[in-house]
XYZ file of C-alpha atoms in Angstrom:
157
model
C 24.808 8.759 24.172
C 22.090 6.146 23.932
C 19.332 8.674 24.614
C 20.389 10.765 21.662
C 20.669 7.739 19.420
C 17.200 6.545 20.416
C 15.237 9.787 20.637
C 17.038 12.393 18.586
C 17.564 10.413 15.398
C 16.017 11.533 12.136
C 12.915 9.596 11.178
C 11.812 9.582 7.570
C 8.303 8.455 6.705
C 7.453 7.113 3.274
C 3.774 6.748 2.385
C 3.968 4.498 -0.653
C 1.203 5.837 -2.888
C 1.286 9.500 -1.900
C 5.087 9.792 -1.822
C 5.477 9.095 -5.538
C 4.283 10.898 -8.651
C 1.181 9.038 -9.792
C -0.682 8.929 -13.079
C -0.499 11.047 -15.101
C 3.101 12.143 -14.845
C 3.376 15.263 -17.018
C 7.092 16.088 -17.024
C 10.232 14.088 -17.723
C 11.339 14.840 -14.145
C 8.147 13.251 -12.728
C 8.490 10.191 -14.971
C 12.198 9.770 -14.214
C 11.586 10.123 -10.474
C 8.734 7.591 -10.558
C 10.720 5.031 -12.612
C 13.770 5.371 -10.370
C 11.591 4.779 -7.302
C 9.838 1.783 -8.883
C 13.142 0.202 -9.887
C 14.337 0.399 -6.268
C 11.094 -0.024 -4.321
C 12.111 -3.474 -3.095
C 14.970 -1.835 -1.170
C 12.550 0.339 0.795
C 10.574 -2.683 1.933
C 13.419 -5.145 2.485
C 16.090 -2.920 4.040
C 17.084 -3.819 7.596
C 16.853 -0.165 8.700
C 13.222 0.310 7.668
C 9.876 -0.713 9.128
C 6.752 -1.670 7.192
C 3.317 -0.956 8.655
C 0.449 -2.409 6.617
C -3.172 -1.272 6.628
C -5.085 -4.096 5.002
C -8.727 -3.190 5.525
C -10.846 -1.581 2.863
C -13.400 1.113 3.597
C -16.028 -0.609 5.794
C -19.236 -1.561 3.920
C -21.518 0.735 6.005
C -19.275 3.756 5.272
C -18.992 2.765 1.601
C -22.772 2.343 1.254
C -23.489 5.642 3.024
C -21.191 7.482 0.631
C -22.767 5.744 -2.372
C -26.199 6.923 -1.256
C -25.121 10.493 -0.430
C -25.435 12.747 -3.507
C -23.015 15.285 -1.997
C -20.309 12.873 -0.807
C -17.313 13.175 -3.128
C -13.852 11.661 -3.529
C -10.839 13.374 -5.117
C -9.636 11.308 -8.072
C -7.541 11.822 -11.164
C -9.653 12.935 -14.126
C -8.073 11.964 -17.466
C -10.104 14.525 -19.422
C -8.833 17.538 -17.476
C -5.551 15.905 -16.376
C -6.178 17.146 -12.840
C -7.609 15.878 -9.566
C -11.366 16.426 -9.374
C -14.012 15.738 -6.807
C -16.472 13.144 -8.050
C -19.371 11.308 -6.422
C -18.340 7.820 -5.367
C -21.222 6.282 -7.312
C -19.714 7.530 -10.595
C -16.447 5.671 -10.006
C -15.626 2.039 -10.664
C -15.416 0.199 -7.352
C -12.321 -1.854 -6.546
C -13.230 -3.950 -3.520
C -10.417 -6.473 -4.095
C -9.074 -7.520 -0.676
C -5.540 -6.400 0.203
C -4.126 -9.919 0.206
C -5.389 -10.498 -3.346
C -3.683 -7.449 -4.873
C -0.412 -8.052 -6.700
C 1.433 -4.921 -5.589
C 0.422 -5.429 -1.958
C 1.626 -9.027 -2.046
C 4.949 -7.866 -3.544
C 5.384 -5.448 -0.632
C 4.694 -8.274 1.839
C 7.206 -10.549 0.110
C 9.901 -7.849 0.103
C 9.198 -7.027 3.756
C 9.545 -10.718 4.621
C 13.180 -10.655 3.497
C 14.301 -8.815 6.654
C 16.102 -10.655 9.400
C 13.831 -9.224 12.113
C 10.171 -10.053 11.569
C 8.954 -7.391 14.003
C 9.904 -4.810 11.349
C 6.902 -5.945 9.297
C 3.555 -5.307 10.985
C -0.140 -5.458 10.107
C -1.450 -2.540 12.187
C -5.216 -2.545 11.593
C -6.070 -5.940 13.035
C -9.811 -6.583 13.203
C -11.614 -6.854 16.501
C -13.452 -9.969 15.298
C -11.025 -12.920 15.560
C -13.015 -14.770 12.847
C -12.614 -11.926 10.364
C -11.007 -12.589 6.939
C -8.237 -10.086 7.653
C -7.247 -11.939 10.826
C -5.998 -14.781 8.618
C -3.013 -12.640 7.601
C -1.457 -13.121 11.049
C 0.695 -15.809 9.454
C 2.563 -13.070 7.560
C 4.800 -12.232 10.509
C 7.724 -14.607 10.749
C 7.339 -16.095 7.312
C 9.877 -16.895 4.648
C 9.216 -15.125 1.336
C 7.995 -17.138 -1.635
C 10.311 -18.126 -4.430
C 9.686 -15.996 -7.561
C 8.056 -18.866 -9.505
C 5.484 -19.475 -6.758
C 4.790 -15.729 -6.471
C 4.166 -15.555 -10.253
C 1.770 -18.505 -10.038
C -0.124 -16.914 -7.163
C -0.524 -13.662 -9.107
C -2.027 -15.410 -12.160
């Protein structure tokens, strides 16, 4: 009945970055899997039977600065020399503090998600408490029409 349809249905969760083989892909299977996913990623975000939940905030400055100052605070990152994940101090890494709404891949995901007929399937879930915050400006993303490809290209330049 309706209960079974609503509460006993399979739910699959796809975490974009961690659900795909990342750099460096070492086998043909990993590369083939990654390429197949990338060639069809727009379907995951635009499909009427999926939901998109966005987390737009970066690590807060106080947390970031505390980790930079802490000699023992480490982050697991890919190390090209050993071709493995290694723990490294944050201060040895190159910072990427580019806001979410200025990153090309993130904007592509928003555009694809905007193709759905039901806008509630596309949500920004880490809204700031401060209504004057930069991130609050992305409220306009719900209920929007996606950009035409030419305008998207211009925005990414």
